[in-house]
Coordinates of C-alpha atoms and ligand atoms in Angstrom, one line a residue:
M10 CA 9.9 -4.6 -31.3
T11 CA 11.5 -1.3 -29.6
T12 CA 10.7 -0.6 -26.2
L13 CA 10.9 3.1 -25.3
I14 CA 11.1 4.0 -21.5
R15 CA 9.8 7.6 -20.8
P16 CA 8.6 9.7 -18.2
A17 CA 4.8 9.4 -17.5
R18 CA 2.8 12.4 -18.3
P19 CA -0.8 12.9 -16.5
D20 CA -2.5 11.5 -19.8
D21 CA -0.9 8.3 -19.4
V22 CA -2.7 7.6 -16.1
S23 CA -5.7 6.0 -17.6
D24 CA -3.6 3.6 -19.6
L25 CA -1.9 2.7 -16.6
A26 CA -5.1 2.2 -14.7
S27 CA -6.2 -0.5 -17.2
I28 CA -2.9 -2.2 -17.2
T29 CA -2.4 -2.4 -13.5
T30 CA -6.0 -3.3 -13.0
Q31 CA -5.6 -6.4 -15.6
S32 CA -2.1 -7.3 -14.3
Y33 CA -2.7 -7.4 -10.7
Y34 CA -6.1 -9.1 -11.3
E35 CA -4.1 -11.7 -13.3
V36 CA -1.7 -12.0 -10.1
D37 CA -4.6 -12.7 -7.7
A38 CA -6.3 -15.1 -10.1
R39 CA -2.9 -17.3 -10.4
T40 CA -2.0 -17.1 -6.6
Y41 CA -5.1 -16.9 -4.6
Q42 CA -5.8 -19.7 -2.1
R43 CA -8.6 -22.1 -2.2
G44 CA -10.8 -21.3 0.5
W45 CA -10.5 -17.6 -0.5
P46 CA -13.4 -15.8 -2.4
D47 CA -12.7 -15.5 -6.1
P48 CA -10.4 -12.5 -7.1
S49 CA -12.4 -9.8 -9.1
P50 CA -10.6 -7.0 -11.1
R51 CA -10.6 -3.5 -9.3
S52 CA -13.9 -2.0 -8.9
E53 CA -14.8 1.4 -10.8
S54 CA -14.8 3.2 -7.3
R55 CA -11.3 1.5 -6.4
N56 CA -10.1 2.6 -9.7
Q57 CA -11.1 6.2 -9.3
G58 CA -9.1 6.2 -6.1
W59 CA -6.2 4.7 -7.8
V60 CA -6.4 7.3 -10.6
R61 CA -6.4 10.2 -8.2
R62 CA -3.6 8.9 -6.1
T63 CA -1.3 8.3 -9.2
Q64 CA -2.4 11.8 -10.7
H65 CA -1.0 13.0 -7.4
T66 CA 2.1 11.4 -7.7
V67 CA 2.7 12.1 -11.3
A68 CA 2.4 15.7 -10.3
T69 CA 4.7 15.7 -7.2
D70 CA 7.3 13.4 -8.4
P71 CA 7.6 13.6 -12.3
G72 CA 11.1 12.1 -12.1
G73 CA 9.7 9.0 -10.2
C74 CA 7.1 8.1 -12.6
W75 CA 8.0 6.1 -16.0
V76 CA 6.0 4.3 -18.8
A77 CA 7.1 1.8 -21.2
E78 CA 5.9 2.2 -24.9
A79 CA 6.0 -0.2 -27.6
D80 CA 4.6 0.7 -31.1
G81 CA 3.2 4.0 -29.7
E82 CA 1.0 2.0 -27.0
V83 CA 1.7 2.2 -23.3
I84 CA 2.5 -1.4 -22.1
G85 CA 3.6 -0.9 -18.7
G86 CA 4.7 1.8 -15.8
A87 CA 6.6 2.3 -12.5
I88 CA 5.1 5.3 -10.1
S89 CA 7.4 6.3 -7.3
R90 CA 7.9 9.2 -5.0
E91 CA 10.3 10.5 -2.6
R92 CA 9.3 11.6 0.8
E93 CA 11.7 13.0 3.4
L94 CA 14.6 10.8 2.1
M95 CA 12.4 7.6 1.7
W96 CA 11.8 6.2 -1.8
I97 CA 8.4 4.7 -2.0
L98 CA 7.2 2.6 -5.1
A99 CA 3.6 3.0 -5.5
S100 CA 2.6 0.8 -8.7
F101 CA 4.6 -1.4 -10.9
A102 CA 2.9 -3.4 -13.6
V103 CA 3.6 -4.6 -17.4
R104 CA 0.9 -5.5 -19.7
P105 CA 0.7 -9.7 -19.5
D106 CA 1.5 -10.1 -23.3
H107 CA 4.9 -8.0 -22.6
Q108 CA 5.8 -9.7 -19.2
G109 CA 9.3 -11.5 -18.9
Q110 CA 11.0 -9.7 -21.7
G111 CA 12.8 -7.3 -19.5
V112 CA 10.5 -4.3 -19.5
G113 CA 10.1 -4.5 -15.8
T114 CA 13.7 -4.4 -15.1
Q115 CA 14.1 -1.2 -17.0
L116 CA 11.2 0.5 -15.7
L117 CA 12.3 -0.4 -12.1
A118 CA 15.7 1.0 -12.7
A119 CA 14.2 4.2 -14.1
A120 CA 12.1 4.7 -11.1
M121 CA 14.8 3.5 -8.6
S122 CA 17.0 6.3 -10.2
H123 CA 14.8 8.8 -8.9
G124 CA 15.1 7.6 -5.2
R125 CA 19.2 7.4 -5.5
G126 CA 19.7 10.1 -2.9
C127 CA 17.2 8.5 -0.6
L128 CA 18.3 6.6 2.8
R129 CA 15.4 4.4 2.8
G130 CA 13.1 2.5 0.4
M131 CA 9.7 0.9 1.0
L132 CA 7.2 -0.8 -1.3
A133 CA 4.3 -3.6 -0.9
A134 CA 4.7 -6.3 -3.3
S135 CA 2.2 -8.7 -4.7
A136 CA 2.5 -12.5 -4.4
D137 CA 3.8 -12.3 -8.2
P138 CA 6.9 -14.5 -8.2
A139 CA 8.4 -12.2 -11.2
A140 CA 7.8 -9.3 -8.8
A141 CA 9.6 -11.0 -5.8
R142 CA 12.6 -11.7 -8.0
R143 CA 12.8 -8.0 -9.3
Y144 CA 12.5 -6.6 -5.8
R145 CA 15.1 -8.8 -4.2
L146 CA 17.6 -8.5 -7.0
A147 CA 17.3 -4.8 -6.7
G148 CA 18.4 -5.0 -3.1
F149 CA 15.3 -5.0 -1.1
T150 CA 14.7 -7.4 2.2
L151 CA 11.4 -9.1 1.6
H152 CA 9.2 -9.4 4.7
P153 CA 6.3 -11.8 4.4
Q154 CA 2.7 -9.8 4.9
M155 CA -0.3 -11.5 6.8
F156 CA -3.8 -10.3 6.6
A157 CA -7.0 -11.2 8.6
S158 CA -10.6 -11.1 7.1
G159 CA -13.8 -11.7 8.4
V160 CA -17.1 -10.6 10.1
V161 CA -16.3 -8.9 13.2
D162 CA -17.7 -10.7 16.5
R163 CA -19.9 -7.7 17.9
A164 CA -19.8 -9.4 21.4
A165 CA -15.8 -9.1 21.4
I166 CA -15.7 -5.1 20.4
P167 CA -14.0 -3.4 23.6
D168 CA -15.0 0.0 24.9
V169 CA -12.3 2.1 23.1
G170 CA -12.7 5.6 24.7
G171 CA -10.4 8.5 23.6
V172 CA -10.7 7.8 19.8
R173 CA -11.9 10.9 17.8
E174 CA -12.5 11.8 14.2
G175 CA -9.6 13.6 12.5
S176 CA -9.4 16.4 9.9
A177 CA -7.1 18.5 7.8
G178 CA -6.1 20.2 11.2
D179 CA -4.4 17.0 12.7
V180 CA -1.8 16.7 9.6
D181 CA 1.2 18.0 11.6
L182 CA 0.4 15.4 14.4
L183 CA 0.0 12.9 11.7
N184 CA 3.4 13.7 10.3
S185 CA 4.9 13.3 13.5
I186 CA 3.6 9.9 14.4
D187 CA 4.8 8.9 10.6
R188 CA 8.3 10.1 11.2
Q189 CA 8.5 8.1 14.5
T190 CA 7.2 4.9 13.1
R191 CA 8.1 4.6 9.4
G192 CA 10.9 7.3 9.8
S193 CA 9.4 10.0 7.1
A194 CA 6.1 11.6 6.9
H195 CA 3.6 11.2 4.3
L196 CA 3.5 15.1 3.8
S197 CA 0.9 15.8 0.9
D198 CA -0.1 12.2 0.6
H199 CA -2.2 13.0 3.8
E200 CA -4.3 15.2 1.6
V201 CA -5.1 12.5 -0.8
L202 CA -5.9 9.9 2.0
L203 CA -8.3 12.7 3.8
E204 CA -10.2 12.9 0.6
Q205 CA -10.7 9.2 0.1
H206 CA -11.0 8.1 3.8
R207 CA -12.3 8.4 7.3
L208 CA -9.7 9.5 9.6
I209 CA -9.7 8.7 13.2
V210 CA -7.2 9.8 15.8
S211 CA -6.1 8.8 19.4
E212 CA -4.2 11.5 21.2
R213 CA -3.0 11.2 24.7
S214 CA -0.2 12.8 26.8
N215 CA 2.2 9.7 26.5
S216 CA 1.1 8.2 23.2
A217 CA -0.8 9.0 19.8
G218 CA -2.0 7.1 16.7
Y219 CA -4.2 7.5 13.9
A220 CA -6.1 5.2 11.3
Y221 CA -7.5 5.8 7.8
V222 CA -10.5 3.8 7.5
D223 CA -12.3 2.7 4.1
D224 CA -15.9 2.7 3.7
V225 CA -16.6 -0.8 4.8
G226 CA -14.7 -0.5 8.0
S227 CA -11.1 -1.7 7.1
P228 CA -8.1 0.1 8.3
V229 CA -6.0 1.2 5.2
L230 CA -3.2 2.7 7.0
V231 CA -2.4 2.6 11.0
A232 CA 0.3 4.1 12.8
A233 CA 0.9 4.8 16.7
T234 CA 3.4 5.5 19.1
S235 CA 2.4 2.6 21.4
R236 CA 0.8 -0.8 20.6
R237 CA -2.0 -0.2 22.6
T238 CA -3.1 3.0 20.9
A239 CA -2.7 1.1 17.6
Q240 CA -5.0 -1.4 19.0
K241 CA -7.3 1.2 19.8
V242 CA -7.7 2.8 16.4
T243 CA -8.0 -0.4 14.8
W244 CA -10.5 -1.7 17.0
E245 CA -12.4 1.6 16.4
A246 CA -12.2 1.0 12.4
I247 CA -13.7 -2.5 12.3
A248 CA -16.3 -1.8 15.0
S249 CA -17.5 0.8 12.6
S250 CA -18.2 -2.1 10.1
A251 CA -21.9 -2.8 9.4
P252 CA -23.0 -6.0 11.2
G253 CA -22.4 -9.0 9.1
T254 CA -20.0 -7.2 6.5
T255 CA -16.8 -8.6 6.0
V256 CA -13.5 -6.5 7.0
A257 CA -9.9 -6.8 6.5
I258 CA -6.8 -5.9 8.5
R259 CA -4.2 -5.9 5.9
H260 CA -0.3 -5.6 5.5
V261 CA 0.6 -7.0 8.9
T262 CA 4.3 -7.9 9.1
A263 CA 5.7 -10.2 11.8
V264 CA 6.7 -7.3 14.3
N265 CA 3.0 -6.1 14.4
Q266 CA 1.5 -9.1 16.4
W267 CA -0.6 -6.4 18.3
A268 CA -2.9 -6.5 15.2
L269 CA -3.2 -10.1 15.1
D270 CA -4.3 -10.2 18.6
V271 CA -7.0 -7.4 17.8
A272 CA -8.0 -9.7 14.6
L273 CA -8.1 -12.9 16.7
E274 CA -10.3 -11.3 19.3
A275 CA -12.6 -10.3 16.6
R276 CA -12.7 -13.6 15.3
L277 CA -11.2 -12.8 12.0
S278 CA -9.2 -15.4 10.1
V279 CA -5.5 -14.8 9.4
H280 CA -3.7 -15.5 6.0
Q281 CA -0.6 -14.4 4.0
S282 CA 0.1 -12.8 1.0
G283 CA 3.0 -10.6 -0.7
Y284 CA 5.8 -8.8 1.2
L285 CA 6.7 -5.5 2.5
C286 CA 10.0 -4.6 0.8
L287 CA 12.5 -2.4 2.5
R288 CA 15.9 -0.9 2.0
G289 CA 17.8 1.0 4.7
M290 CA 15.2 0.3 7.3
R291 CA 13.3 -2.3 9.7
P292 CA 9.8 -2.9 9.3
P293 CA 7.9 -0.3 11.2
S294 CA 6.0 -0.9 14.2
P295 CA 3.2 -0.2 15.3
Y296 CA 2.2 0.3 11.7
L297 CA 0.1 -1.1 9.0
H298 CA 1.3 0.5 5.7
H299 CA -0.8 1.6 3.0
G300 CA -0.6 -0.4 -0.3
S301 CA 0.5 2.4 -2.4
L302 CA 1.1 5.4 -0.1
L303 CA 3.0 3.1 2.4
Ligands
COA410 C1 6.4 -7.5 -11.9 C2 6.4 -7.3 -13.3 C3 6.0 -5.6 -13.6 C4 7.8 -7.3 -14.0 O1 7.7 -6.9 -15.2 P1 8.4 -7.9 -16.2 O2 8.5 -7.1 -17.7 O3 7.6 -9.0 -16.5 O4 10.0 -8.1 -15.8 P2 11.2 -8.5 -16.3 O5 11.0 -9.4 -17.6 O6 12.0 -7.3 -16.2 O7 11.8 -9.7 -15.0 C5 10.8 -10.7 -14.7 C6 11.8 -11.6 -13.8 O8 10.8 -12.7 -13.2 C7 11.3 -13.9 -13.9 N1 10.0 -14.6 -13.9 C8 8.7 -14.6 -14.5 N2 7.8 -15.6 -14.2 C9 8.5 -16.2 -13.0 C10 8.0 -17.1 -12.2 N3 6.9 -17.7 -12.1 N4 9.0 -17.4 -11.1 C11 10.2 -16.8 -10.9 N5 10.7 -16.0 -11.7 C12 9.7 -15.3 -12.7 C13 11.4 -13.7 -15.2 O9 12.5 -14.8 -15.6 C14 12.5 -12.3 -14.9 O10 13.8 -12.5 -14.4 P3 15.2 -12.4 -15.2 O11 15.0 -11.4 -16.0 O12 16.0 -12.5 -13.9 O13 15.2 -13.7 -15.8 C15 5.3 -7.7 -14.3 O14 5.6 -9.0 -14.4 C16 4.1 -7.8 -13.7 O15 3.2 -6.7 -14.2 N6 3.4 -8.5 -12.9 C17 2.1 -8.6 -12.5 C18 1.7 -7.3 -11.5 C19 2.6 -7.4 -10.3 O16 2.6 -8.2 -9.6 N7 3.2 -6.1 -10.1 C20 4.0 -5.9 -9.1 C21 3.3 -5.1 -8.0 S1 4.1 -4.9 -6.3

C-alpha cells in the first residue's frame, strides 16, 4: 500500500477529528493508571472545540498541516503552526491500524519543515511511548508533566482580590505576558481561546497574569509575570467550580511548583502524565500550557 503525504485541506478536518479521537482514546486506555476514572473518547462538545482550533490552524498555517492518505482515505495527520519564531505542534496521530509503519515519522518531518526557520519549538506529548520516541529522536527535550485533580475544598479558598474578567480588549496585554513567559505571543490563537473559554486577568503595577478557564472551572492556560499572580488567577479559576464537581490543574512541569502549592492547598490529588517537549527553550514559568495552543 502506498502512503501519500500531502498538505491538509479544510475538508480533511472532520476525518482528522475522528482519527485523533480514536488514537488519543486508545493511548489513554493503554496508559491510564489504576485508581484514575476510566478514560472516555472526546465528547461532542470538546470535539467541536478541537475542530474549530484545527480549522483555525489550517487557515493560518497551511504549510504546517499535513495528512497521510492510503487508498484514498485519510489515515493520519500532523497539525502545526508558527507564532513569532516558535514552532508549535498541535495534533499528531495515525489511525491505530496504520501505526508503527513509519507514517508518523513522515508526517512529523513534513510538519517540522514548516518550523525550520524557528528558534524554538513546543508541544505537549501524550503518554504514548511511540510518540515519546518520535519526539526525542526529532531533537526535543522531554519534561514530564504533572496534573492535579479533585474537588476543591471550599474552606481553603483564599480571598483573591484584583482579578477581573478579561475580553478581546486585553489581547495586547496577553501577548505581552506570553512573550515574557513562553517567549512568543499567541496572537490570533487568543481569538479562538476567547471564543471557547472564560478569560480572567490580574493586572497590577508590578505584575500581570491571566488564565483561560473551561466550563468546569479548570484552567486551560495560565501565564503570569510572577508566581503570586499565577496562583491568584489559578485560585480564581478553580474557586469558580460548582461545589462537588471535579476540576483539574493540568500540564504542570517541575519548574511550576507554585501550581502544586495551589492544588495541595485545595486538597486536589497530584499525578503524572505525558511530557512537555521543547526545543531551543527552557520550560516556561510561571506558566501552565494549553494542550494544543501551548
Ligand atoms: C505517535 C504516532 C502519531 C506515531 O505514528 P506512527 O505511524 O505509529 O509512527 P512511526 O511508525 O513512524 O514511529 C513509531 C515509533 O515508535 C516505536 N514504537 C511503537 N510502539 C512502541 C512502544 N510501545 N514503545 C516504544 N516504541 C514504540 C516504533 O517502533 C517506531 O519507532 P522506529 O520507527 O524507530 O522503530 C502514533 O503512534 C499515534 O497516533 N499514537 C497515538 C496518538 C498519540 O499519542 N499521538 C501523539 C500525541 S502528542
